[in-house]
Coordinates of N, CA and C and ligand atoms in Angstrom, one line a residue:
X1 N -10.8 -6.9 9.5 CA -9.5 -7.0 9.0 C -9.1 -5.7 8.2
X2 N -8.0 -4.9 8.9 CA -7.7 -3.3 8.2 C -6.8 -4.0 7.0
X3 N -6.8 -3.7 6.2 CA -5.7 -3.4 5.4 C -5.3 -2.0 4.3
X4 N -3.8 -2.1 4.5 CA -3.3 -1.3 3.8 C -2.1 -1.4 3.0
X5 N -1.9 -0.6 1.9 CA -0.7 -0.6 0.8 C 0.2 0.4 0.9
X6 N 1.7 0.1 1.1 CA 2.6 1.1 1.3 C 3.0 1.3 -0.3
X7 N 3.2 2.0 -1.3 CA 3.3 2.0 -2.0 C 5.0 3.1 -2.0
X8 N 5.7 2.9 -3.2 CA 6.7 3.8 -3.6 C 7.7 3.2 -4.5
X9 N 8.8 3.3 -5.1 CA 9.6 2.7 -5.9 C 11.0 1.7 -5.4
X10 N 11.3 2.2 -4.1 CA 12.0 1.0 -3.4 C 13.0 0.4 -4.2
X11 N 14.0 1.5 -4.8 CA 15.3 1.6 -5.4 C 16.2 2.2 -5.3
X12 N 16.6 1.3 -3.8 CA 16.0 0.0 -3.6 C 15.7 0.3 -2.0
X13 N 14.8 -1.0 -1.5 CA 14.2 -0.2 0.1 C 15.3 -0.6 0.9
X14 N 14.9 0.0 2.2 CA 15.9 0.9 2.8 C 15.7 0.3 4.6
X15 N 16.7 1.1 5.1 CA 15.5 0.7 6.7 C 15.2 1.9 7.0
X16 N 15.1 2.8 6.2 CA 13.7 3.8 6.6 C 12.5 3.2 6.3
X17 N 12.5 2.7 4.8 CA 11.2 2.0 4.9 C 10.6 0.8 5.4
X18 N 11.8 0.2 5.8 CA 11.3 -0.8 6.6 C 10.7 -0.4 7.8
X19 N 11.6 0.9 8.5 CA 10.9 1.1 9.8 C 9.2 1.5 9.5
X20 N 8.7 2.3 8.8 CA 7.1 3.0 8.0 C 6.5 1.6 8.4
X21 N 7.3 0.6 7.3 CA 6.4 -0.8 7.1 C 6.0 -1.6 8.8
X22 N 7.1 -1.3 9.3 CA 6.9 -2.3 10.8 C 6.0 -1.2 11.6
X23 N 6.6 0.0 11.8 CA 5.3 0.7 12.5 C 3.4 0.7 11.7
X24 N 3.5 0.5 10.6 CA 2.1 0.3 9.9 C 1.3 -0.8 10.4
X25 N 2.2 -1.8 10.5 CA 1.5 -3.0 11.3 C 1.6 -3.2 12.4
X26 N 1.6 -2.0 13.1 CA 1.1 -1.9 14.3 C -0.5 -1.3 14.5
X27 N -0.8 -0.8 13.0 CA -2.2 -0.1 12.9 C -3.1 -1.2 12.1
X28 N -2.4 -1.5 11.2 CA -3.0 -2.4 10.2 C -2.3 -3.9 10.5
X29 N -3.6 -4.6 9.6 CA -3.4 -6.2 10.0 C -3.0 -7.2 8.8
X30 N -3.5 -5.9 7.9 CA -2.4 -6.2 6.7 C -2.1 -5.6 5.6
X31 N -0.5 -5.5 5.7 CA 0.4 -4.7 4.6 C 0.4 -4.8 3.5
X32 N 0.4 -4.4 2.1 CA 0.5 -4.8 1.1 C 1.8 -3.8 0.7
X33 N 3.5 -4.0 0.7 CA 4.4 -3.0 0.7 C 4.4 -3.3 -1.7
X34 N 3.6 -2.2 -1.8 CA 3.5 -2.2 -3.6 C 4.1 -1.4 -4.3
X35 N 5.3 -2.0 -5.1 CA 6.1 -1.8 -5.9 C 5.5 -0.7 -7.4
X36 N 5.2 0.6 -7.0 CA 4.7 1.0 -8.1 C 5.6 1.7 -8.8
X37 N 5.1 2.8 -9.9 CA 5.9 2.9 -11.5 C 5.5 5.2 -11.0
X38 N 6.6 5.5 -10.8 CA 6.9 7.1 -10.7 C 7.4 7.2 -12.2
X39 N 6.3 7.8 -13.0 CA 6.9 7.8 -14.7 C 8.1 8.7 -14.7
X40 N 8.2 9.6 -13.7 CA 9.5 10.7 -13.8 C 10.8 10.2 -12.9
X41 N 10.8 8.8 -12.7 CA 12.3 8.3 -12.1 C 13.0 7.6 -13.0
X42 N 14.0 7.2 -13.2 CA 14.9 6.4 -14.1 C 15.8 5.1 -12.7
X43 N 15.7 4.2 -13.1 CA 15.4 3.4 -11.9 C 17.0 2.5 -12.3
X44 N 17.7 2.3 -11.1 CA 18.6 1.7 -11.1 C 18.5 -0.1 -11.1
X45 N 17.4 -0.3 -10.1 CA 17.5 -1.6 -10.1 C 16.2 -2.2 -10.9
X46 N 16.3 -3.1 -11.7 CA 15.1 -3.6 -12.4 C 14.2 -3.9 -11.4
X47 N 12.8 -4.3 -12.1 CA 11.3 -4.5 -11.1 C 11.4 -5.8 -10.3
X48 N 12.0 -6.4 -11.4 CA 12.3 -8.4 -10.7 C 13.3 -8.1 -9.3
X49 N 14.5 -7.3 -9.3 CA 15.3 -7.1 -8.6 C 15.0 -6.0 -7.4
X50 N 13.9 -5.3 -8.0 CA 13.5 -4.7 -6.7 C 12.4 -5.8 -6.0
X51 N 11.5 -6.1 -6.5 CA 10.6 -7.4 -5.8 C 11.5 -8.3 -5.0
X52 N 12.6 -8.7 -5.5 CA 13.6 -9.8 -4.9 C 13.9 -9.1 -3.7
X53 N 14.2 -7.4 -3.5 CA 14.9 -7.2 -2.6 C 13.9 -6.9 -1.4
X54 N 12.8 -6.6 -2.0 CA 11.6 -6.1 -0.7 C 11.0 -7.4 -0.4
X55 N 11.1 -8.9 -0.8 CA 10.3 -10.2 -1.0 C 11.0 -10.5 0.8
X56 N 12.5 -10.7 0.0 CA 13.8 -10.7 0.9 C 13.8 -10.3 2.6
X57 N 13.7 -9.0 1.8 CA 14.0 -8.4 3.6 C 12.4 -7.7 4.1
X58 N 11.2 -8.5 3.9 CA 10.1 -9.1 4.7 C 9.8 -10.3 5.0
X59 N 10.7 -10.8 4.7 CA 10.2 -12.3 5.0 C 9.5 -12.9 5.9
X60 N 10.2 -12.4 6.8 CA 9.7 -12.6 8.5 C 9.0 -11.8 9.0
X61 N 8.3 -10.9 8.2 CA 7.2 -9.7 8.6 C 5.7 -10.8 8.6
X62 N 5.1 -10.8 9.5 CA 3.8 -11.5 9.4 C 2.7 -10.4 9.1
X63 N 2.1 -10.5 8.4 CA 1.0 -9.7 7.9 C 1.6 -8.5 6.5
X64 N 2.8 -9.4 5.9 CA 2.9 -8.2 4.8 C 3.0 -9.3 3.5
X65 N 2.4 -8.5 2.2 CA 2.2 -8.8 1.1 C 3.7 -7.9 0.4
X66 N 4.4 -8.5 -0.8 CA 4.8 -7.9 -1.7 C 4.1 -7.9 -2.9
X67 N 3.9 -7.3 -3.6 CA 3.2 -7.2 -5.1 C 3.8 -5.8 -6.0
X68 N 3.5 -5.8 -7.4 CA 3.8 -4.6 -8.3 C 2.4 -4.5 -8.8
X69 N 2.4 -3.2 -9.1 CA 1.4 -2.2 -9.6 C 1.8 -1.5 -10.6
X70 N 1.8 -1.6 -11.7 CA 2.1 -0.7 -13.1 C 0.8 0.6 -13.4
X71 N -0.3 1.0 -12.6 CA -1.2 1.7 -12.5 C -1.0 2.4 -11.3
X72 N -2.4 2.9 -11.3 CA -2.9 3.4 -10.1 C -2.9 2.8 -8.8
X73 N -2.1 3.4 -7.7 CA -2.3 2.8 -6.0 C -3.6 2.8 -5.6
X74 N -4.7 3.7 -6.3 CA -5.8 3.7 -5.2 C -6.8 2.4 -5.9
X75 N -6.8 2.0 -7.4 CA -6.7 1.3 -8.3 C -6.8 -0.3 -7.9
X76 N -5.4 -0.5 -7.4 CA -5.0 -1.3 -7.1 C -5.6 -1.7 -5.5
X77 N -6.0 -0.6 -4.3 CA -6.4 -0.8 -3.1 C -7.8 -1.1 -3.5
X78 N -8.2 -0.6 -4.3 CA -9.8 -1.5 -4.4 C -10.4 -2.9 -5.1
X79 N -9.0 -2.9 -5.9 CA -9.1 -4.9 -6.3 C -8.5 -5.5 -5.5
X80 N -7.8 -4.9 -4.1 CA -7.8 -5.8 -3.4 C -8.0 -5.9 -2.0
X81 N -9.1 -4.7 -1.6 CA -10.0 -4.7 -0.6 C -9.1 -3.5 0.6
X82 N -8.3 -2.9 0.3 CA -7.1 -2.3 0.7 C -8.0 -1.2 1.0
X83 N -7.8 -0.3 2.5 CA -8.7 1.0 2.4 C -8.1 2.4 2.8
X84 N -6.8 2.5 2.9 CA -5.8 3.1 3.2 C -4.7 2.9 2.4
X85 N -3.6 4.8 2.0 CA -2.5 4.2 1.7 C -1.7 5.1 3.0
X86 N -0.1 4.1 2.9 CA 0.7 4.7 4.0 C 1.8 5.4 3.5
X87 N 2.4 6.3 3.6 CA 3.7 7.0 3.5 C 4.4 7.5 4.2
X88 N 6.2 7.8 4.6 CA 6.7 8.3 5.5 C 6.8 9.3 5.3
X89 N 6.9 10.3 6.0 CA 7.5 11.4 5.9 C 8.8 11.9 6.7
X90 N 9.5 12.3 5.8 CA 11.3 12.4 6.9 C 11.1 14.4 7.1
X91 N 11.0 14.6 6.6 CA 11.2 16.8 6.3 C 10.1 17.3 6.0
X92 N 10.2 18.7 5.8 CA 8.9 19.4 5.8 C 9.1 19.2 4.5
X93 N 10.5 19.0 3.6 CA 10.4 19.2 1.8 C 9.6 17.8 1.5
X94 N 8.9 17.0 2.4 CA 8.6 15.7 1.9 C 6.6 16.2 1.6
X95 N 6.6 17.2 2.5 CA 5.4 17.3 2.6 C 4.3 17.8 1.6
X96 N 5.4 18.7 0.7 CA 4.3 19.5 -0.4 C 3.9 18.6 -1.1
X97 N 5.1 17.5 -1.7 CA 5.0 16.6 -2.5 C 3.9 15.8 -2.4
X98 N 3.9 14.9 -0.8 CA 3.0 14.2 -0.4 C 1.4 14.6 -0.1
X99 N 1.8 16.1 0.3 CA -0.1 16.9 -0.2 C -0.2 16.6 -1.2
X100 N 0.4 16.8 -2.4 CA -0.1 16.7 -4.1 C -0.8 15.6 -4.4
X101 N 0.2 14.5 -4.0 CA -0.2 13.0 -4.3 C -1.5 12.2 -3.7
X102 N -1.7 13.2 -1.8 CA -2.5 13.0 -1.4 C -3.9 13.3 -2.2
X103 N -3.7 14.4 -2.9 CA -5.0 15.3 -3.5 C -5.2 14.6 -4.4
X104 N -4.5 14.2 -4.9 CA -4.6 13.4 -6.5 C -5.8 12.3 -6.4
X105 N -4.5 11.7 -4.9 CA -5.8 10.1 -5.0 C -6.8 10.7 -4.4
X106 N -7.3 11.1 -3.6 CA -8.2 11.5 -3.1 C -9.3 11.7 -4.6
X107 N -8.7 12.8 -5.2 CA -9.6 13.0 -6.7 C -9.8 11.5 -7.4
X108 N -8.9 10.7 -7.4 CA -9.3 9.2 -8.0 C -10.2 8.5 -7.0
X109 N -10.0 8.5 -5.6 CA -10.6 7.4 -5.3 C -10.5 7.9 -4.2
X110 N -11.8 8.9 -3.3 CA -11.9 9.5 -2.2 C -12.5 8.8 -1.1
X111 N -12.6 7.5 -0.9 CA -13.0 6.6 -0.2 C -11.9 6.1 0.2
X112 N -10.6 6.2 -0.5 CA -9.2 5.5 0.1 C -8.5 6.8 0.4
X113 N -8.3 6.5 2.3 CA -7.5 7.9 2.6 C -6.3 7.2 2.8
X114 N -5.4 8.6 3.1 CA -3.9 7.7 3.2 C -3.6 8.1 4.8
X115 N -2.8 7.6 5.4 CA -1.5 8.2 6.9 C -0.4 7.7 6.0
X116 N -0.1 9.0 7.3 CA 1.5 9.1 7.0 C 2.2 8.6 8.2
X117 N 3.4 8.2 8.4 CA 4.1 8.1 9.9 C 5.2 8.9 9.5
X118 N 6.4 9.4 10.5 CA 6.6 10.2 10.9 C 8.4 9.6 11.1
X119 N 8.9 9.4 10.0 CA 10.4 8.9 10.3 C 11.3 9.2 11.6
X120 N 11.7 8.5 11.9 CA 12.7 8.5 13.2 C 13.7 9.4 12.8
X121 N 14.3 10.4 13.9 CA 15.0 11.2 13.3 C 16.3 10.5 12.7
X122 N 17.0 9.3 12.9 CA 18.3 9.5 12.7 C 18.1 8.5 11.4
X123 N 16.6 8.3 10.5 CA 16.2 7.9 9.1 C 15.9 9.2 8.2
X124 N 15.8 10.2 8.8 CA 15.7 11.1 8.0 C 16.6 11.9 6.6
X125 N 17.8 11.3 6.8 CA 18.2 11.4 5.7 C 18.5 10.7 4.5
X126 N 17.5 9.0 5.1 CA 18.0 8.1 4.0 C 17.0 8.2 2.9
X127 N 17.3 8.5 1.5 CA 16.8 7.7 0.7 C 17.3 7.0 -0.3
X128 N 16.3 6.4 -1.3 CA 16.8 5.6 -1.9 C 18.2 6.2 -3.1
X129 N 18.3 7.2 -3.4 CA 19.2 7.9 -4.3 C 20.2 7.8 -3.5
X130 N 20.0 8.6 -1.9 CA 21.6 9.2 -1.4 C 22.1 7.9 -1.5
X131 N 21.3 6.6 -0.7 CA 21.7 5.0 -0.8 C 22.8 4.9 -2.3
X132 N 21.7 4.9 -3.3 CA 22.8 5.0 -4.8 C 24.1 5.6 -4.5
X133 N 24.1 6.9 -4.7 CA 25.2 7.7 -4.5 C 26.4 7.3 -3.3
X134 N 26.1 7.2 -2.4 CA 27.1 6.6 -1.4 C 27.9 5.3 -1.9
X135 N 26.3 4.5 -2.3 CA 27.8 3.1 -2.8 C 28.3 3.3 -3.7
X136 N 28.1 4.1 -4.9 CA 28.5 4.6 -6.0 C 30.3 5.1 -5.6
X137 N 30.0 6.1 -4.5 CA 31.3 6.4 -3.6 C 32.1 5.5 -3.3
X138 N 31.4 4.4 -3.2 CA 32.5 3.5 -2.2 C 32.1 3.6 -0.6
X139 N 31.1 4.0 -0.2 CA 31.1 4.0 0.9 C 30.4 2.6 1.1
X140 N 29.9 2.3 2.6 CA 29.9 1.1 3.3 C 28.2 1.7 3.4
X141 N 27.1 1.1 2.5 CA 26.1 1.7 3.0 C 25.1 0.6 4.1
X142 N 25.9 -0.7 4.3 CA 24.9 -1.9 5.1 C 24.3 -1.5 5.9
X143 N 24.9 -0.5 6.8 CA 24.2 -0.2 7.8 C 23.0 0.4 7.6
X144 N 22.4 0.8 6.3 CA 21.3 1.5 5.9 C 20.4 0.6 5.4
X145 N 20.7 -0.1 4.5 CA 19.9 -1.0 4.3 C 19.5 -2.7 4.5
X146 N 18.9 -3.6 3.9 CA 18.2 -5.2 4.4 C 20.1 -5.7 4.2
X147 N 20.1 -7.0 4.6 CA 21.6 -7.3 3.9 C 21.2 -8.3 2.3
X148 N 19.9 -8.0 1.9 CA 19.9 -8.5 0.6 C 20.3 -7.6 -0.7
X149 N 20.1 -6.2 0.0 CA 20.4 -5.2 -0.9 C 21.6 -4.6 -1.2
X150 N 22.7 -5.0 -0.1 CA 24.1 -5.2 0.2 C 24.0 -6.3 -1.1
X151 N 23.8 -7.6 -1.4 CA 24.1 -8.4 -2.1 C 23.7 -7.9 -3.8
X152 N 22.8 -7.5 -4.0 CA 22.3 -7.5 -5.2 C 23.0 -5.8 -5.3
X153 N 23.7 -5.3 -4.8 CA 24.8 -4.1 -5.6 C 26.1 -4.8 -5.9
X154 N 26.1 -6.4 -5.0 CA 27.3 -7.3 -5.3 C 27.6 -7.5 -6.5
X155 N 26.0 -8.1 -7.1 CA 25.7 -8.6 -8.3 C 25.4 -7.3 -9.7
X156 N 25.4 -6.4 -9.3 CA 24.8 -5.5 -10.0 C 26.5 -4.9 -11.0
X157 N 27.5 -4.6 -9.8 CA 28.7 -4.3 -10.3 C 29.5 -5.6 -10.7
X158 N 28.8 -6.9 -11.1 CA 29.8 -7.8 -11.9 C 29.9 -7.7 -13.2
Ligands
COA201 N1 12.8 6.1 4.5 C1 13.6 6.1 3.5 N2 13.4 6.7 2.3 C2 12.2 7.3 2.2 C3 11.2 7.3 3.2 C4 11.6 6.7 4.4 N3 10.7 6.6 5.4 N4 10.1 7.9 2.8 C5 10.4 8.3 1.5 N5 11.6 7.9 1.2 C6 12.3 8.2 0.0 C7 12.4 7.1 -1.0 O1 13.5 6.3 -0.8 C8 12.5 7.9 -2.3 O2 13.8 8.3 -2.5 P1 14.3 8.6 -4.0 O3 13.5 9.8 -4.5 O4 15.7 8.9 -3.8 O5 14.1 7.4 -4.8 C9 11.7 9.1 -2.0 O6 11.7 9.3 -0.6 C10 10.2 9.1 -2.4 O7 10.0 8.0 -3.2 P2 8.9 6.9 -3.0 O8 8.3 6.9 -1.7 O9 9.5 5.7 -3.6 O10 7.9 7.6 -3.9 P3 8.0 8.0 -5.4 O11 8.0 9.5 -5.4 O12 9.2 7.4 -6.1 O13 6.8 7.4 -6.0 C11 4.6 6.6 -5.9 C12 5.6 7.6 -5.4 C13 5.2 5.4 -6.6 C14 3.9 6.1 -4.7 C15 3.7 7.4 -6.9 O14 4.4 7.8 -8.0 C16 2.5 6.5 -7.3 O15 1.6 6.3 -6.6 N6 2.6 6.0 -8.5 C17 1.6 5.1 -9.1 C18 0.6 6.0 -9.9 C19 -0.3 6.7 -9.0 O16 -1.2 6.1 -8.4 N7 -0.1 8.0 -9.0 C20 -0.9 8.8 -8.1 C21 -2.0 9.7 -8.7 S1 -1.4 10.6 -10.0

């Protein structure tokens, strides 16, 4: 049994990361998509509200886990048997970042490697900010993301 943890802040996820998540379990037999804590982001949607939105729009994924991690990802893959982490990458600007983070864990916990997959080109420009920013605009952003996340910007501007 492989298992693996997609880790990132998923505010709020997206179908770029949904696509990472469905291609991952094509490798692995099970996901753990973990809601972790980037101390240098300022986060739009609370942690309950992000859980709700990633809970949401996997539902129907067979072999994925939601959970939060307030620590360490590699931390976390070894209380719960996890031996890999996964990340996308969309651009080459994604990559220095993701060397760093790769080095890091590796320095914490060099028995848990990570893969990356390789975003589809026409996901490559979503993230979770431009997401913010566009509905912020007024634009129509459904087509980017779950339709749970459409709802809870419903509830967010009452
Ligand atoms: N599709 C859509 N968006 C994607 C994407 C994809 N395939 N791949 C990345 N992104 C976007 C995210 O939406 C996010 O956008 P944003 O910056 O506008 O919010 C951005 O790329 C990267 O964010 P994310 O993947 O959520 O990572 P992060 O940089 O916010 O946080 C953690 C990375 C949470 C995994 C990292 O901080 C972490 O591991 N924290 C726990 C502590 C730890 O273990 N630290 C490591 C050792 S020091």
């Amino acid at each position: 049994m492989k298992k693996a943890v997609y880790p990132g802040s998923f505010d709020p996820i997206t179908i770029g990361h949904m696509e990472i998540l469905q291609r991952s379990l094509e490798v692995f037999d099970e996901v753990t998509i973990l809601l972790a804590v980037n101390p240098n982001k300022r986060s739009t949607f609370s942690v309950e509200e992000r859980l709700e939105m990633m809970k949401e729009a996997t539902k129907d994924l067979k072999g994925v886990t939601v959970d939060f991690c307030p620590g360490l990802t590699v931390d976390y893959c070894h209380k719960h048997g996890a031996t890999h982490l996964i990340r996308g990458l969309r651009a080459v600007t994604d990559f220095e970042y993701e060397f760093q983070l790769s080095a890091a864990n590796h320095f914490a916990a060099p028995d848990i490697d990570m893969v990356f997959f390789m975003a589809k080109q026409e996901n490559t420009f979503i993230s979770s900010s431009t997401i913010n920013e566009l509905h912020r605009a007024g634009v129509d952003i459904s087509p980017l993301v779950p339709p749970i996340v459409v709802e809870m910007y419903k509830k967010l501007s009452k």
